[in-house]
PDB file of C-alpha atoms in Angstrom:
ATOM      1  CA  MET A   1      32.381 -52.988  -5.536  1.00  0.00           C
ATOM      2  CA  SER A   2      29.803 -51.033  -3.561  1.00  0.00           C
ATOM      3  CA  ASP A   3      26.106 -51.475  -4.174  1.00  0.00           C
ATOM      4  CA  ALA A   4      24.625 -48.078  -3.197  1.00  0.00           C
ATOM      5  CA  LEU A   5      21.078 -49.365  -3.604  1.00  0.00           C
ATOM      6  CA  PHE A   6      21.400 -51.390  -0.408  1.00  0.00           C
ATOM      7  CA  ASP A   7      23.649 -48.997   1.535  1.00  0.00           C
ATOM      8  CA  PHE A   8      21.249 -48.069   4.348  1.00  0.00           C
ATOM      9  CA  ASP A   9      23.737 -45.935   6.233  1.00  0.00           C
ATOM     10  CA  SER A  10      24.320 -43.469   3.420  1.00  0.00           C
ATOM     11  CA  PRO A  11      24.603 -39.789   4.407  1.00  0.00           C
ATOM     12  CA  ASP A  12      21.745 -38.893   2.052  1.00  0.00           C
ATOM     13  CA  GLU A  13      19.250 -40.793   4.179  1.00  0.00           C
ATOM     14  CA  LEU A  14      20.339 -39.093   7.387  1.00  0.00           C
ATOM     15  CA  GLN A  15      19.536 -35.590   6.101  1.00  0.00           C
ATOM     16  CA  PRO A  16      15.976 -34.346   6.546  1.00  0.00           C
ATOM     17  CA  ALA A  17      13.889 -33.833   3.484  1.00  0.00           C
ATOM     18  CA  PRO A  18      13.578 -30.223   2.351  1.00  0.00           C
ATOM     19  CA  ALA A  19      10.405 -28.423   3.389  1.00  0.00           C
ATOM     20  CA  PRO A  20       7.816 -28.195   0.650  1.00  0.00           C
ATOM     21  CA  GLN A  21       7.740 -24.823  -1.088  1.00  0.00           C
ATOM     22  CA  ARG A  22       3.947 -24.706  -0.994  1.00  0.00           C
ATOM     23  CA  ASP A  23       3.737 -23.879   2.726  1.00  0.00           C
ATOM     24  CA  ILE A  24       5.580 -20.548   2.618  1.00  0.00           C
ATOM     25  CA  PRO A  25       3.328 -17.907   4.231  1.00  0.00           C
ATOM     26  CA  ILE A  26       2.138 -14.867   2.303  1.00  0.00           C
ATOM     27  CA  LYS A  27       4.463 -11.875   2.320  1.00  0.00           C
ATOM     28  CA  ASP A  28       3.458  -8.324   3.226  1.00  0.00           C
ATOM     29  CA  HIS A  29       4.049  -6.982  -0.280  1.00  0.00           C
ATOM     30  CA  GLN A  30       1.776  -9.697  -1.697  1.00  0.00           C
ATOM     31  CA  VAL A  31      -1.034  -8.660   0.670  1.00  0.00           C
ATOM     32  CA  GLN A  32      -0.639  -5.088  -0.565  1.00  0.00           C
ATOM     33  CA  GLN A  33      -0.641  -6.198  -4.220  1.00  0.00           C
ATOM     34  CA  ILE A  34      -3.819  -8.225  -3.696  1.00  0.00           C
ATOM     35  CA  ARG A  35      -5.563  -5.284  -2.027  1.00  0.00           C
ATOM     36  CA  GLU A  36      -4.512  -2.935  -4.808  1.00  0.00           C
ATOM     37  CA  GLY A  37      -5.584  -5.440  -7.456  1.00  0.00           C
ATOM     38  CA  LEU A  38      -9.003  -5.885  -5.871  1.00  0.00           C
ATOM     39  CA  ASP A  39      -9.443  -2.094  -5.701  1.00  0.00           C
ATOM     40  CA  ALA A  40      -8.395  -1.655  -9.326  1.00  0.00           C
ATOM     41  CA  ALA A  41     -10.793  -4.401 -10.411  1.00  0.00           C
ATOM     42  CA  GLY A  42     -13.651  -2.618  -8.618  1.00  0.00           C
ATOM     43  CA  ILE A  43     -14.092  -5.388  -6.052  1.00  0.00           C
ATOM     44  CA  ILE A  44     -14.861  -3.266  -3.005  1.00  0.00           C
ATOM     45  CA  GLY A  45     -17.098  -5.137  -0.557  1.00  0.00           C
ATOM     46  CA  LEU A  46     -15.488  -7.378   2.039  1.00  0.00           C
ATOM     47  CA  GLU A  47     -17.712 -10.354   1.225  1.00  0.00           C
ATOM     48  CA  GLU A  48     -17.170  -9.899  -2.507  1.00  0.00           C
ATOM     49  CA  ARG A  49     -13.396  -9.767  -1.975  1.00  0.00           C
ATOM     50  CA  GLN A  50     -13.415 -12.914   0.134  1.00  0.00           C
ATOM     51  CA  ASN A  51     -15.602 -14.783  -2.380  1.00  0.00           C
ATOM     52  CA  THR A  52     -13.324 -13.748  -5.251  1.00  0.00           C
ATOM     53  CA  ILE A  53     -10.188 -14.934  -3.465  1.00  0.00           C
ATOM     54  CA  GLN A  54     -11.783 -18.207  -2.408  1.00  0.00           C
ATOM     55  CA  ARG A  55     -13.005 -18.802  -5.947  1.00  0.00           C
ATOM     56  CA  TYR A  56      -9.486 -18.237  -7.305  1.00  0.00           C
ATOM     57  CA  ILE A  57      -7.779 -20.705  -4.938  1.00  0.00           C
ATOM     58  CA  SER A  58     -10.657 -23.182  -4.392  1.00  0.00           C
ATOM     59  CA  ARG A  59     -10.524 -23.149  -0.614  1.00  0.00           C
ATOM     60  CA  GLN A  60     -11.908 -21.038   2.205  1.00  0.00           C
ATOM     61  CA  VAL A  61      -9.660 -18.529   3.928  1.00  0.00           C
ATOM     62  CA  PRO A  62     -10.769 -16.295   6.799  1.00  0.00           C
ATOM     63  CA  SER A  63      -8.210 -13.574   5.986  1.00  0.00           C
ATOM     64  CA  LEU A  64      -5.400 -12.721   3.580  1.00  0.00           C
ATOM     65  CA  SER A  65      -2.805 -13.666   6.201  1.00  0.00           C
ATOM     66  CA  ASP A  66      -3.988 -17.289   5.951  1.00  0.00           C
ATOM     67  CA  LEU A  67      -2.891 -17.540   2.326  1.00  0.00           C
ATOM     68  CA  HIS A  68       0.331 -19.162   1.165  1.00  0.00           C
ATOM     69  CA  ALA A  69       2.810 -17.327  -1.050  1.00  0.00           C
ATOM     70  CA  HIS A  70       2.087 -19.506  -4.092  1.00  0.00           C
ATOM     71  CA  GLU A  71      -1.656 -18.859  -3.708  1.00  0.00           C
ATOM     72  CA  ALA A  72      -1.055 -15.119  -3.413  1.00  0.00           C
ATOM     73  CA  HIS A  73       0.991 -15.193  -6.594  1.00  0.00           C
ATOM     74  CA  ALA A  74      -1.833 -16.950  -8.444  1.00  0.00           C
ATOM     75  CA  ILE A  75      -4.399 -14.448  -7.122  1.00  0.00           C
ATOM     76  CA  ILE A  76      -2.252 -11.484  -8.178  1.00  0.00           C
ATOM     77  CA  GLN A  77      -1.900 -12.923 -11.677  1.00  0.00           C
ATOM     78  CA  ARG A  78      -5.665 -13.497 -11.969  1.00  0.00           C
ATOM     79  CA  LEU A  79      -6.390  -9.950 -10.808  1.00  0.00           C
ATOM     80  CA  LYS A  80      -3.974  -8.557 -13.400  1.00  0.00           C
ATOM     81  CA  GLN A  81      -5.768 -10.568 -16.094  1.00  0.00           C
ATOM     82  CA  LEU A  82      -9.094  -9.267 -14.845  1.00  0.00           C
ATOM     83  CA  GLN A  83      -7.851  -5.675 -15.006  1.00  0.00           C
ATOM     84  CA  SER A  84      -6.526  -6.051 -18.539  1.00  0.00           C
ATOM     85  CA  ALA A  85      -9.815  -7.601 -19.677  1.00  0.00           C
ATOM     86  CA  THR A  86     -11.850  -4.699 -18.278  1.00  0.00           C
ATOM     87  CA  PRO A  87     -12.094  -1.898 -20.839  1.00  0.00           C
ATOM     88  CA  THR A  88     -10.952   1.463 -19.611  1.00  0.00           C
ATOM     89  CA  LYS A  89     -13.462   4.260 -19.805  1.00  0.00           C
ATOM     90  CA  THR A  90     -12.533   7.134 -22.018  1.00  0.00           C
ATOM     91  CA  GLY A  91     -14.407  10.251 -22.881  1.00  0.00           C
ATOM     92  CA  SER A  92     -16.361  12.716 -20.843  1.00  0.00           C
ATOM     93  CA  ALA A  93     -19.002  12.112 -18.208  1.00  0.00           C
ATOM     94  CA  TRP A  94     -21.545  13.010 -20.888  1.00  0.00           C
ATOM     95  CA  ASP A  95     -20.275  10.174 -23.089  1.00  0.00           C
ATOM     96  CA  GLN A  96     -20.339   7.747 -20.159  1.00  0.00           C
ATOM     97  CA  ARG A  97     -23.934   8.435 -19.071  1.00  0.00           C
ATOM     98  CA  GLU A  98     -26.115   5.358 -18.811  1.00  0.00           C
ATOM     99  CA  GLU A  99     -29.575   6.866 -19.100  1.00  0.00           C
ATOM    100  CA  ASP A 100     -31.036   8.782 -22.005  1.00  0.00           C
ATOM    101  CA  THR A 101     -31.520  12.468 -21.432  1.00  0.00           C
ATOM    102  CA  TRP A 102     -34.149  14.703 -22.999  1.00  0.00           C
ATOM    103  CA  ILE A 103     -31.621  15.552 -25.724  1.00  0.00           C
ATOM    104  CA  ASP A 104     -31.268  11.867 -26.637  1.00  0.00           C
ATOM    105  CA  LYS A 105     -35.035  11.578 -26.971  1.00  0.00           C
ATOM    106  CA  LEU A 106     -35.296  14.413 -29.561  1.00  0.00           C
TER     107      LEU A 106
END
């Protein structure tokens, strides 16, 4: 009878552990999706973009290429939620004006 609990020379121990999935670098299509999502959400400025991304993943990153694939996925999902929460503007430019005109004051 073999007691596998104390079999120190088992082939399972000799194989290296699989690499963690969390360290996979960001892919090119994810960078493009993040950029498009930021544009669609109206987040234009470089500093505003960086602050948004850092707020979403809770760590500082100097550029998009420093993100991991799982972080990029989370950012893309958050940006999609942000876009769906933002109401789309409908109507004419007249309907969308922010200030009262002389006609409104009549």
